[in-house]
Amino acid sequence: MVKMTFEVFEVLADIRKFAFDYVIFQLQPNEEILIAEKFLRGQTQAAGQCDGTPANFHAVKEFIRANPDEGVIAVFHLKGRTVALNWSPDSFCLADQLDHLSAFHKLSIKLPTAKRIDLHYLEDVDYKTLSQFVE
């Protein structure tokens, strides 16, 4: 059974408020969802554009590319909408994919208006591709 800490609930409540915020979650072997990386309003990281893409998307993309064999769930804003992105690589075994999908579903319930996107191939983690899903 997937478990979420109080900190995860707090971050999910705050993420919907600010355009350049993002949070990256990882599912641990004990089925606990932990925060791997986050940027919330008030932190000093520069917001804006990175390589022609929003800074929050750029951070999520770089995290996934640095850890391509680890599944992550990222929540961020893209084109004015909250996006919940489930990255579970195609190399995951079926049991891992199902566990990850269960965690994604549990997090998504806390973000009822978020656009849910499920990706399995690294080349799909692209600004143009994700923008098409959001429009």
Coordinates of C-alpha atoms in Angstrom, one line a residue:
M1 CA 0.0 0.0 0.0
V2 CA 1.4 3.4 -1.0
K3 CA 2.2 5.7 1.9
M4 CA 2.5 9.5 1.8
T5 CA 4.0 11.7 4.6
F6 CA 2.4 14.9 5.9
E7 CA 5.2 16.8 4.1
V8 CA 4.0 15.4 0.8
F9 CA 0.4 16.5 1.5
E10 CA 1.7 20.1 2.4
V11 CA 3.7 20.3 -0.8
L12 CA 0.8 19.2 -2.9
A13 CA -1.4 21.9 -1.4
D14 CA 1.3 24.6 -2.1
I15 CA 2.3 23.5 -5.6
R16 CA -0.9 24.8 -7.2
K17 CA -0.3 28.4 -6.2
F18 CA 2.8 29.5 -8.1
A19 CA 3.8 29.3 -11.7
F20 CA 7.5 28.3 -11.4
D21 CA 7.1 25.8 -8.6
Y22 CA 7.9 22.1 -9.1
V23 CA 8.2 19.0 -7.0
I24 CA 9.7 15.6 -7.9
F25 CA 8.6 12.6 -6.0
Q26 CA 10.1 9.1 -5.9
L27 CA 8.5 5.8 -4.8
Q28 CA 10.7 4.0 -2.3
P29 CA 10.9 0.1 -2.1
N30 CA 8.8 0.2 1.0
E31 CA 6.1 2.0 -1.1
E32 CA 6.5 5.3 0.6
I33 CA 6.4 8.4 -1.6
L34 CA 9.3 10.8 -0.8
I35 CA 10.2 14.2 -2.1
A36 CA 13.4 13.9 -4.2
E37 CA 13.6 17.6 -5.2
K38 CA 11.5 20.7 -4.9
F39 CA 11.4 24.4 -5.7
L40 CA 8.7 26.4 -4.0
R41 CA 8.1 30.1 -3.9
G42 CA 10.4 31.9 -1.7
Q43 CA 13.5 29.9 -2.6
T44 CA 16.4 31.6 -4.3
Q45 CA 16.7 29.5 -7.5
A46 CA 16.3 31.7 -10.6
A47 CA 13.0 31.4 -12.3
G48 CA 12.4 32.1 -16.0
Q49 CA 13.6 30.4 -19.2
C50 CA 16.3 27.7 -19.6
D51 CA 17.1 26.6 -23.1
G52 CA 13.9 28.2 -24.3
T53 CA 11.7 26.3 -21.9
P54 CA 10.3 27.3 -18.5
A55 CA 12.8 26.8 -15.6
N56 CA 10.5 24.3 -13.8
F57 CA 10.1 22.1 -16.8
H58 CA 13.9 22.3 -17.5
A59 CA 14.6 21.1 -13.9
V60 CA 12.2 18.2 -14.2
K61 CA 13.6 17.2 -17.6
E62 CA 17.2 17.3 -16.3
F63 CA 16.3 15.3 -13.2
I64 CA 14.8 12.6 -15.4
R65 CA 17.7 12.6 -17.8
A66 CA 20.2 12.3 -14.9
N67 CA 18.2 9.4 -13.5
P68 CA 16.7 7.7 -16.6
D69 CA 16.2 4.3 -14.9
E70 CA 14.4 5.6 -11.8
G71 CA 10.7 6.3 -11.9
V72 CA 9.6 9.8 -10.8
I73 CA 6.4 11.7 -10.4
A74 CA 6.7 15.4 -11.1
V75 CA 4.2 18.1 -10.4
F76 CA 4.8 21.5 -12.1
H77 CA 3.0 24.2 -14.1
L78 CA 3.1 24.3 -17.9
K79 CA 1.2 26.8 -20.0
G80 CA -0.9 27.9 -17.1
R81 CA -2.0 24.4 -16.0
T82 CA -0.8 22.1 -13.3
V83 CA 0.7 19.0 -14.7
A84 CA 1.2 15.7 -13.0
L85 CA 3.9 13.7 -14.9
N86 CA 4.5 10.0 -14.3
W87 CA 7.9 8.9 -15.6
S88 CA 8.3 5.1 -15.4
P89 CA 10.9 3.9 -17.8
D90 CA 10.0 1.2 -20.3
S91 CA 12.8 -0.9 -18.7
F92 CA 10.7 -1.2 -15.5
C93 CA 9.3 -4.7 -14.9
L94 CA 5.5 -5.0 -14.8
A95 CA 5.3 -5.1 -11.0
D96 CA 7.3 -1.8 -10.7
Q97 CA 5.2 -0.1 -13.4
L98 CA 2.0 -1.1 -11.5
D99 CA 3.4 0.1 -8.2
H100 CA 4.4 3.4 -9.8
L101 CA 1.0 3.8 -11.4
S102 CA -0.7 3.2 -8.1
A103 CA 1.5 5.9 -6.5
F104 CA 0.8 8.3 -9.4
H105 CA -3.0 7.7 -9.0
K106 CA -2.8 8.4 -5.2
L107 CA -0.9 11.6 -5.8
S108 CA -3.2 12.6 -8.7
I109 CA -6.3 12.4 -6.4
K110 CA -4.9 15.3 -4.4
L111 CA -4.6 17.3 -7.7
P112 CA -8.1 17.0 -9.2
T113 CA -7.6 19.7 -11.9
A114 CA -4.1 18.6 -12.9
K115 CA -3.4 17.3 -16.4
R116 CA -2.1 13.8 -15.9
I117 CA 0.6 12.6 -18.3
D118 CA 2.2 9.1 -18.3
L119 CA 5.5 8.7 -20.1
H120 CA 7.8 5.7 -20.6
Y121 CA 10.3 6.8 -23.3
L122 CA 13.1 9.4 -22.6
E123 CA 12.6 11.1 -26.0
D124 CA 9.0 12.0 -25.0
V125 CA 10.3 14.1 -22.1
D126 CA 10.4 17.1 -24.3
Y127 CA 8.8 20.6 -24.0
K128 CA 7.0 20.4 -27.4
T129 CA 5.6 16.9 -26.7
L130 CA 4.3 17.8 -23.2
S131 CA 2.9 21.1 -24.5
Q132 CA 0.7 19.2 -27.0
F133 CA -0.7 17.1 -24.1
V134 CA -1.6 20.3 -22.1
E135 CA -3.3 22.2 -24.9

